[in-house]
XYZ file of C-alpha atoms in Angstrom:
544
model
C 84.798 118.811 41.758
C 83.488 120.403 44.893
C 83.253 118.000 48.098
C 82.520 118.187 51.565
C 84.873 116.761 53.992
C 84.324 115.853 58.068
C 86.611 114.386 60.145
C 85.805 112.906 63.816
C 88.600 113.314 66.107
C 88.637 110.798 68.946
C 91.620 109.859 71.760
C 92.578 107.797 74.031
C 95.514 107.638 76.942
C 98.327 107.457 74.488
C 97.881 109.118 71.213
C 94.992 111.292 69.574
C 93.760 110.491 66.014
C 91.244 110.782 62.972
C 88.383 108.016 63.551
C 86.258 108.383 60.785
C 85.984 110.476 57.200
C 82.574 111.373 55.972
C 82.964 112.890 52.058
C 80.193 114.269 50.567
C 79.431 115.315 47.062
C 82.340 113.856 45.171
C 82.160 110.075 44.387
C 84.284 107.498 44.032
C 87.359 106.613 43.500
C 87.903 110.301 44.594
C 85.949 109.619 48.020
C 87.684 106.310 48.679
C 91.558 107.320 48.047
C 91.308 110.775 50.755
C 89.217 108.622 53.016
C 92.253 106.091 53.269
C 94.749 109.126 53.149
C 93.388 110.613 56.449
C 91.936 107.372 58.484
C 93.605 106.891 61.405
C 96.212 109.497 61.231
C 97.863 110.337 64.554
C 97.457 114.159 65.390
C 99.098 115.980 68.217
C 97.274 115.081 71.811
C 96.276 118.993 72.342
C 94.423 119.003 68.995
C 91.585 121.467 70.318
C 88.488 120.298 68.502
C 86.818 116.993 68.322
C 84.635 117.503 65.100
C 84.993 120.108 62.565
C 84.640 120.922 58.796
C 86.704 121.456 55.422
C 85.880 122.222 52.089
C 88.033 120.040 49.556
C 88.435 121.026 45.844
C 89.531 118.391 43.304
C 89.586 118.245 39.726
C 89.521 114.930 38.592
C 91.555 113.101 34.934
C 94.048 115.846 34.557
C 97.642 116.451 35.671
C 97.867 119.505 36.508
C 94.908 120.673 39.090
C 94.064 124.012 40.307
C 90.992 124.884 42.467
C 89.813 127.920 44.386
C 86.489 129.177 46.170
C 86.798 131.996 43.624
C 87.116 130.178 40.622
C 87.705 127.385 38.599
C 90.703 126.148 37.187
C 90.366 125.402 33.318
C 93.283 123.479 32.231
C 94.432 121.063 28.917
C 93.872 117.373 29.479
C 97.634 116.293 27.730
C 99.601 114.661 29.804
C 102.372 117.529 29.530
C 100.068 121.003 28.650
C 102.484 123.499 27.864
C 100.435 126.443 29.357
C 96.786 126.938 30.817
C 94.763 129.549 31.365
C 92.977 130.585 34.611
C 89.746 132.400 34.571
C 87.415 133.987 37.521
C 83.543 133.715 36.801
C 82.289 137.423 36.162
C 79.526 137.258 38.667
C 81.828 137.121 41.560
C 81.989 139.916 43.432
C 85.126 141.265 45.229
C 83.553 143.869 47.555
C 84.495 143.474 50.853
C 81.307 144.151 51.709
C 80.269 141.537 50.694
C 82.555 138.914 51.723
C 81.983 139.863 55.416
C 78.721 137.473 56.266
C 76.114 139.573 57.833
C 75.118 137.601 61.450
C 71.209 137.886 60.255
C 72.137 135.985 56.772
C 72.316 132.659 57.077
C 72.700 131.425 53.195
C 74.645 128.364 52.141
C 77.237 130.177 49.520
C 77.935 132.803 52.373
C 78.657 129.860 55.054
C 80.987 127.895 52.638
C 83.105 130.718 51.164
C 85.128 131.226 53.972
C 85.717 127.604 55.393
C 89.644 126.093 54.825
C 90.096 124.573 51.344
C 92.240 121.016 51.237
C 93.694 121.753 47.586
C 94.900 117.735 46.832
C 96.571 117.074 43.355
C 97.759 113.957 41.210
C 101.421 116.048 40.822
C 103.286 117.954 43.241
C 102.388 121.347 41.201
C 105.269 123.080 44.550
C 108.214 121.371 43.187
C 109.548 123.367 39.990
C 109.023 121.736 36.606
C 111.130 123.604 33.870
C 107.948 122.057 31.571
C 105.761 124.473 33.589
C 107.094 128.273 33.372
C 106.099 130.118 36.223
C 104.294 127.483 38.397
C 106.426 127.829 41.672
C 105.007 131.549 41.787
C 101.789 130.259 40.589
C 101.306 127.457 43.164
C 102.386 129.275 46.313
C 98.965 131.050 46.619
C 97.568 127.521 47.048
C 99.417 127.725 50.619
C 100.041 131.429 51.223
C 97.859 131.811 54.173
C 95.555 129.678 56.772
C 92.661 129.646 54.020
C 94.612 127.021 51.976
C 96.374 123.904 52.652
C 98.105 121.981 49.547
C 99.441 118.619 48.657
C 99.427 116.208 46.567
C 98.620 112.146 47.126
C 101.652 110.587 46.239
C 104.308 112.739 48.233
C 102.792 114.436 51.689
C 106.119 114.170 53.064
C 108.395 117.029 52.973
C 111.920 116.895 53.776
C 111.313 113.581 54.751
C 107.881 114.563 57.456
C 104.602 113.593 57.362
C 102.269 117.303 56.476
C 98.942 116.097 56.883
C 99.030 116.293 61.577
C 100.177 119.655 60.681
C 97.113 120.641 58.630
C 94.544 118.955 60.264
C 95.574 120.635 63.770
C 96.017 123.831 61.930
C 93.081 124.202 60.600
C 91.774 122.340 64.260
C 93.244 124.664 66.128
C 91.735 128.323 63.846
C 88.454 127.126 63.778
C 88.746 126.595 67.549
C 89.894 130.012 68.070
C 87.460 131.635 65.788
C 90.046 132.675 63.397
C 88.289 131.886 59.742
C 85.321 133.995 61.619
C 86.731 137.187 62.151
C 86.406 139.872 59.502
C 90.140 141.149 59.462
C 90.657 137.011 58.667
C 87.958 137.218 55.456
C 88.994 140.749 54.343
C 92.777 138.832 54.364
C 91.220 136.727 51.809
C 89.111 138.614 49.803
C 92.697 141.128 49.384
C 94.550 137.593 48.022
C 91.318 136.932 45.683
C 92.095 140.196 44.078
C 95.600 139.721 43.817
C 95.011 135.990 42.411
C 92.372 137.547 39.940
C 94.774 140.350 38.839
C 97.995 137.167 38.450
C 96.005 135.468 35.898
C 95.652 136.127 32.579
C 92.524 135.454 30.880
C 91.728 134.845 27.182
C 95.582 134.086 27.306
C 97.663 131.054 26.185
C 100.775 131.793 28.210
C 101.502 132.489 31.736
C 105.014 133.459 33.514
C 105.920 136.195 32.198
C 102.599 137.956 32.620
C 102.346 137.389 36.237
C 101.763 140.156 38.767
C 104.856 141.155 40.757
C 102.772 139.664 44.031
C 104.445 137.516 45.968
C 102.480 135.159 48.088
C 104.058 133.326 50.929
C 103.292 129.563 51.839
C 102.815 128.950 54.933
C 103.985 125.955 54.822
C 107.537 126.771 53.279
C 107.845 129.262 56.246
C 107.115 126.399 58.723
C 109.805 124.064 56.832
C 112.131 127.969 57.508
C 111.173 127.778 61.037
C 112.280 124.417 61.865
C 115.354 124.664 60.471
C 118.372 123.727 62.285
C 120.241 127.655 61.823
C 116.636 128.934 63.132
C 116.523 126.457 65.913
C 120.012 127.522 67.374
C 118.599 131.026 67.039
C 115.713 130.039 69.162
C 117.768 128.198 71.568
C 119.282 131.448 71.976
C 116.190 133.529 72.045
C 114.868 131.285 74.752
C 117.819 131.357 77.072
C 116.624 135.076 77.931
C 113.509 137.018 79.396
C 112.231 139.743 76.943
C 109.641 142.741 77.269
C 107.707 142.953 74.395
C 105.385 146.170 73.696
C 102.144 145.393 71.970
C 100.587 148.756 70.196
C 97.041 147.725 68.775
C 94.065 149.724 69.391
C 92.056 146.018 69.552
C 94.342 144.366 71.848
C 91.551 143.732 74.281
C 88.439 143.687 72.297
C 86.753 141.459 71.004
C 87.607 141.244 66.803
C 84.721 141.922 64.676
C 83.552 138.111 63.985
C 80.376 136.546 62.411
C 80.190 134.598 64.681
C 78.754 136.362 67.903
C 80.295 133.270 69.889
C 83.578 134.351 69.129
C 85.409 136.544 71.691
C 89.291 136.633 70.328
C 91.520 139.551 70.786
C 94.553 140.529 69.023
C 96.550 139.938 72.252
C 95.267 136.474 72.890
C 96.358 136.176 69.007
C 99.904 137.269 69.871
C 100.018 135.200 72.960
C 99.233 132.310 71.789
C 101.715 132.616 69.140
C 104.570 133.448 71.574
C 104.189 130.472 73.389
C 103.785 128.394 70.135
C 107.371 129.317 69.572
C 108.319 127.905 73.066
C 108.024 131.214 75.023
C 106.665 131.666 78.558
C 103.954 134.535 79.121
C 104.695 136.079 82.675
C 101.462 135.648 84.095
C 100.919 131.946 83.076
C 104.301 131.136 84.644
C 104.948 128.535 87.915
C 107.590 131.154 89.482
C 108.782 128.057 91.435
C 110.150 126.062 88.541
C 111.282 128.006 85.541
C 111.312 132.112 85.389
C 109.106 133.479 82.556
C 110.254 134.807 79.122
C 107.863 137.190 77.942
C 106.612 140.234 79.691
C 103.895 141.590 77.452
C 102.548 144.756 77.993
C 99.839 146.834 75.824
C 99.149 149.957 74.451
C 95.944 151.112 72.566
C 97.447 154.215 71.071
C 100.479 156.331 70.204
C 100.159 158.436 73.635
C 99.689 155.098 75.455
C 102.374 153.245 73.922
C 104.955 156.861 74.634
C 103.931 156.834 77.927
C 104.849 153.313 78.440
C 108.288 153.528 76.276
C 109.127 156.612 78.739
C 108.979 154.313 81.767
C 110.736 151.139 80.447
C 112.406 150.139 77.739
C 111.266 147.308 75.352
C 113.318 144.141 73.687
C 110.508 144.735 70.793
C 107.620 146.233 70.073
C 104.572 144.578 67.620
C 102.477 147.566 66.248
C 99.210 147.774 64.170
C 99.753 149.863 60.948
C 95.672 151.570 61.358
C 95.290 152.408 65.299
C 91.530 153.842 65.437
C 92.709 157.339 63.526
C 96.249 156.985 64.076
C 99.126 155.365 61.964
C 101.367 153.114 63.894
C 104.064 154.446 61.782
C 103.301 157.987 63.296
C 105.201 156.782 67.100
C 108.435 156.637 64.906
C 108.306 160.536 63.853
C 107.365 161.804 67.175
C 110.396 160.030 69.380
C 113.002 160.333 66.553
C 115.772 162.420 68.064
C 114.725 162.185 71.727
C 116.608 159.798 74.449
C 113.390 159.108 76.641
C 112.244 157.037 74.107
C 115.290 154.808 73.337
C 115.176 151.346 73.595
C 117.944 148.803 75.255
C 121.171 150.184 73.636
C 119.603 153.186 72.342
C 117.776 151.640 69.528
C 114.083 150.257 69.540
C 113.235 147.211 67.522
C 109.945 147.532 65.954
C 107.851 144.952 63.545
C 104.530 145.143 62.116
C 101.186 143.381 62.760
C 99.708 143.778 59.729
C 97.892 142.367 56.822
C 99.595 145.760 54.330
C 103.370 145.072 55.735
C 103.891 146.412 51.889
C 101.730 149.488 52.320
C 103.481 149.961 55.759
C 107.402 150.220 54.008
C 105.702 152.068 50.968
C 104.555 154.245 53.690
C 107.622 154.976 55.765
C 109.478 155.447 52.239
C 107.577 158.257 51.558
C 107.830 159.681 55.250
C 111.085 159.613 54.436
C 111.685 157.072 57.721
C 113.904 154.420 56.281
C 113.598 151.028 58.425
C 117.379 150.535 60.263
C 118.263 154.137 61.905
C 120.428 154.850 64.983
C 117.003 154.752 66.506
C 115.156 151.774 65.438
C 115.220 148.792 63.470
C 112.474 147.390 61.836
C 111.781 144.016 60.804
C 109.897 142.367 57.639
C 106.817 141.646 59.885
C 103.669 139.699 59.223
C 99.898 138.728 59.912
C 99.248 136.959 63.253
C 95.665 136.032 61.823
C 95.883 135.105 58.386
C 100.030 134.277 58.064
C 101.075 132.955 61.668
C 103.742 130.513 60.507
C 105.289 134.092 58.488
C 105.274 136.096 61.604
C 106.731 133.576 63.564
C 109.648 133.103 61.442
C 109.865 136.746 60.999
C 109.957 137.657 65.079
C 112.382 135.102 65.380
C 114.469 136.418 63.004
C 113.806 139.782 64.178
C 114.803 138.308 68.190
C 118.036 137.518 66.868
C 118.863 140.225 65.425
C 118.269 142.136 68.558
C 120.689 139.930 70.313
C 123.392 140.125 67.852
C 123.097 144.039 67.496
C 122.888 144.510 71.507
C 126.214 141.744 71.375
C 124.748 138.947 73.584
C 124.783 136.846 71.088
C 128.633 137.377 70.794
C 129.518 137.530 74.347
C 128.620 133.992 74.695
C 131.907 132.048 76.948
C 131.825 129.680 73.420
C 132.399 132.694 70.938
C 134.898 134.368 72.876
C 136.486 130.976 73.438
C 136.528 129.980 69.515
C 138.069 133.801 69.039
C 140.937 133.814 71.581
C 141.158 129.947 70.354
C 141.954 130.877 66.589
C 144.817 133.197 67.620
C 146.319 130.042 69.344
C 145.571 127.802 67.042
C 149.156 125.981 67.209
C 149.394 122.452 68.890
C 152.242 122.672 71.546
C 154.059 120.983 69.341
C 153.917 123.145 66.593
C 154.830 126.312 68.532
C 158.258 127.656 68.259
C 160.243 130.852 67.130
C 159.476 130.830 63.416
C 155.510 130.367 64.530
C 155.258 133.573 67.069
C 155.030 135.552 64.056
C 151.867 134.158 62.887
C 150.653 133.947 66.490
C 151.161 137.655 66.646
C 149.591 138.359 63.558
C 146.611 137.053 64.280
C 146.864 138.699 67.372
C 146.688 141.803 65.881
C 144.356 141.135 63.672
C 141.726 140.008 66.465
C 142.352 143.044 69.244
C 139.821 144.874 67.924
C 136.928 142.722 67.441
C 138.150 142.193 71.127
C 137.813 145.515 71.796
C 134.432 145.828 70.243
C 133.670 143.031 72.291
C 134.138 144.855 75.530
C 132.246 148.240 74.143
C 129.473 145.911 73.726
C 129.180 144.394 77.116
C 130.112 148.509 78.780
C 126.539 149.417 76.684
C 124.928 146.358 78.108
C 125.987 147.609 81.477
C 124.419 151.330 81.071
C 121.361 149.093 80.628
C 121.264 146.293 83.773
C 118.023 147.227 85.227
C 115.952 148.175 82.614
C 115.553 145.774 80.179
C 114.889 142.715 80.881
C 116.993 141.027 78.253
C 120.079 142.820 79.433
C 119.117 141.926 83.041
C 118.455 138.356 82.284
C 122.172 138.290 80.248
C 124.177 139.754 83.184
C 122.432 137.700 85.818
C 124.850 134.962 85.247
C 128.122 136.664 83.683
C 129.306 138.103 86.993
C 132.893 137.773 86.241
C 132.268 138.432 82.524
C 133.712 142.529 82.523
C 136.866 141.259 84.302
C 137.572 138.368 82.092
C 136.986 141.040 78.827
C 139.563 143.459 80.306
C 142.265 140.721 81.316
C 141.510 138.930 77.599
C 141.559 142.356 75.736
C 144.888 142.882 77.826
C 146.407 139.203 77.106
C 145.232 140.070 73.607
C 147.143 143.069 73.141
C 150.933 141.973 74.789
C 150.478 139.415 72.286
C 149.731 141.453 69.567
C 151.775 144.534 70.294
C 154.196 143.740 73.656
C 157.795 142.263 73.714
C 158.734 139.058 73.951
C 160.019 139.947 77.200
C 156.935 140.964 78.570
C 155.881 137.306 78.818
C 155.496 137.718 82.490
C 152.617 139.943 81.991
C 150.977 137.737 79.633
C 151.324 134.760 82.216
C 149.250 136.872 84.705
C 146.568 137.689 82.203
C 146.489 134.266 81.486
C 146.250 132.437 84.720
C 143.187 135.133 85.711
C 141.747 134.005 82.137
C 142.036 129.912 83.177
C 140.603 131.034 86.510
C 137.445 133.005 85.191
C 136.861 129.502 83.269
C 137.724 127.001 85.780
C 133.849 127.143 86.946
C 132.701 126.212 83.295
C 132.498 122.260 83.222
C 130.564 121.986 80.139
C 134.114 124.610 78.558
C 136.245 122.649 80.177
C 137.816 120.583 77.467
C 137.953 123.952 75.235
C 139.703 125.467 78.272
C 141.997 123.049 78.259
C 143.444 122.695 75.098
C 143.485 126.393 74.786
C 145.300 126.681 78.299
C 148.087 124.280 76.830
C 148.589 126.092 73.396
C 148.921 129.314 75.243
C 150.812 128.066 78.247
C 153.260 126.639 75.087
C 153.885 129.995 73.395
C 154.631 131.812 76.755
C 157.013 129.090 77.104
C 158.429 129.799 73.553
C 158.408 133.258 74.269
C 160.520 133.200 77.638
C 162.993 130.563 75.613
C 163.218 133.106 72.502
């Protein structure tokens, strides 16, 4: 069945949520069961639109269900069907041409094809049934982009929260924006209804093993990656630091092709809005007086621009369009191989891709022969802002990261070089005594160099203070952090390679070390218990 859903969003001082359900076109008990499902549901208080519209699919007395604005799904009524078979009516056509709605044609199929789809089963056709061979792969292009929006009645809770706020102010917040109106958006989805087309196989009574090596990613899976708690210490990291971000699009500032003449979006709004939906502050919307901001964003609409730009600063990362007017984005990477004005923080420029074709993009740089990690760049897995925003976001913040841990700020941290200097004395006092210097020693030795690459790190970040705004933002507040890697790396290396007679000179070391730290009050019970396991083997040491 094909029905119509609305949805009146009202609020009040507390709490914003869905007033009324109007479903058209489907009947009962179909009608009845969604409008209970989504009455009264509490939404977010930002949710940007008070009244929109959906398009719901259902097929009704089966168990497995399967619906698309492309197609039908035909499937066996047993309770258990071993296969089924998927078929696209022949008089569809796939031209983008015509999936982008001329402004001057107003007809009803054109005006429904491209509204979100609410895809709402019996069974939870996501979780893997070994009775079902391939329908993991199979049901992920049910919530691979922000066309389609799945789940099923009896479990809209995953890992243990409620879905349904987070699709009604999705889709809320894209028709606000304009987002299902802009032709990049529809010619997103007219690319997946090929791929779909081509993963089925018609006139067939298997499917699995026949299924096009696509991969389509959910949306919704990539949220549940977001939020988890490995990413979210990432983020906390990420956010602890300004960054200077480089945005190479030749529509950056225009306007995006739409059919609707109303709609004025740019790609940089696009990207803005998704910084700050991962809890980053754009410069220019920050109160200076309260909190510093986190993202300088700068643009360029072309290769020459973006050079000129990358010649006067350097950039924590750059987002680039793979098709810039007559240009390919993947062109800047040729042209400042090999030369120094162009290097980014470290020497190395951290690039990811804006695009709809991230797979044409690699394909691309393969046969350029550019492979994606040089000693120039590094290039992450990158995503759609428009059609896959919950991808790219998990994908920049992986990509973040990774700049930190490359550039070593994420391992010059007081904590990590406290846990390292704390495994080599690992010993309670107690424990410490002639037969244990041995293993003290060893481990010693076995740490001095990760020590030492510790302190090459923070000499690059150095070269840097000034210039990048991540670097900048780092060193800000690590004034005494050089000294304390030299007298460490020097503590380190008596214990490792000295005397036991040179304990003097490891009490020095040690008593600058306790000093550097004796600021840190949320280190100070780590500094502590390392100051008396070390304070106990330069005891043992002067006793030996």
């Amino acid at each position: 069945m094909i029905g119509k859903i609305k949805w009146n969003i009202a609020s009040d001082s507390k709490k914003t949520y869905i007033k009324t359900v109007t479903i058209e076109d489907i009947g009962k008990p179909w009608a009845t069961r969604i409008q209970k499902l989504f009455q009264n549901l509490e939404v977010a208080a930002n949710t940007p639109l008070a009244e929109y519209e959906a398009w719901l699919h259902i097929q009704d007395s089966v168990n497995l269900f399967y619906a698309s604005p492309y197609g039908r799904k035909y499937v066996s009524t047993s309770p258990k069907p071993e296969h089924f078979i998927t078929a696209l009516p022949d008089n569809m056509s796939f031209a983008q041409e015509k999936l982008i709605m001329d402004p001057d044609e107003n007809t009803e199929e054109k005006k429904t094809l491209f509204l979100p789809i609410l895809h709402i089963s019996t069974i939870n056709l996501l979780k893997e049934d070994p009775s079902f061979k391939g329908i993991p792969r199979y049901a992920a292009i049910m919530d691979s982009s922000i066309w389609n929006f799945y789940f099923n009645f009896e479990d809209f809770y995953v890992n243990g929260k409620d879905i349904r706020p987070w699709i009604v102010e999705s889709i809320a917040e894209n028709t606000h924006r304009g987002i299902y109106n802009l032709s990049i958006a529809r010619e997103f989805a007219d690319f997946n209804a090929r791929l779909t087309k081509q993963s089925f196989i018609s006139d067939s009574n298997g499917h699995g093993q026949f299924v096009s090596p696509y991969v389509f990613h959910s949306e919704r899976y990539m949220k549940e990656q977001f939020e988890m708690e490995e990413v979210q210490k990432h983020m906390e990291a990420i956010r602890q630091y300004s960054w200077r971000i480089l945005l190479v699009d030749d529509k950056y500032k225009e306007p995006l092709s739409s059919a609707n003449k109303g709609t004025e979006t740019n790609k940089r709004e696009i990207v803005v809005h998704l910084l700050k939906n991962i809890g980053l502050n754009i410069e220019e919307d920050c109160d200076y007086d309260s909190k510093k901001p986190s993202i300088q964003l700068e643009c360029a609409a072309n290769i020459n621009e973006a050079k000129s730009l990358m010649g006067k600063s350097k950039y924590d990362i750059i987002l680039m369009d793979y098709l810039l007017n007559n240009e390919y984005g993947y062109q800047l990477l040729s042209q400042i191989k090999d030369d120094k004005e162009f290097a980014g923080p470290q020497g190395k420029n951290f690039f990811i891709f804006i695009s709809a074709f991230t797979t044409a993009v690699h394909e691309r740089l393969l046969a350029k022969g550019l492979s994606r990690s040089s000693n120039y760049w590094y290039i992450g897995e990158g995503a759609c802002p428009t059609n896959t925003p919950e991808l790219l976001k998990y994908r920049l913040s992986e990509l973040m990261f990774k700049r930190l841990e490359d550039s070593g700020i994420n391992s010059l941290s007081e904590s990590h070089i406290l846990k390292i200097t704390s495994h080599i004395f690992k010993e309670k006092p107690e424990d410490v005594s002639i037969g244990r210097i041995k293993a003290v020693r060893e481990r010693a030795f076995d740490t001095y160099y990760e020590f030492l690459d510790l302190h090459h790190k923070y000499a690059l970040l150095k070269k840097d203070k000034g210039q990048s705004l991540l670097v900048d933002s780092f060193l800000e507040d690590k004034v005494h952090m050089g000294a304390m890697l030299e007298h460490l790396l020097q503590l380190i290396h008596l214990t490792a390679f000295g005397t036991i007679r040179q304990w003097p000179e490891i009490w020095e070391e040690y008593k600058f070390f306790t000093r550097t730290f004796s600021h840190k009050n949320e280190l100070a019970s780590e500094v502590t218990e390392l100051s008396r396991n070390i304070e106990q083997y330069i005891i043992t040491l002067k006793s030996a």
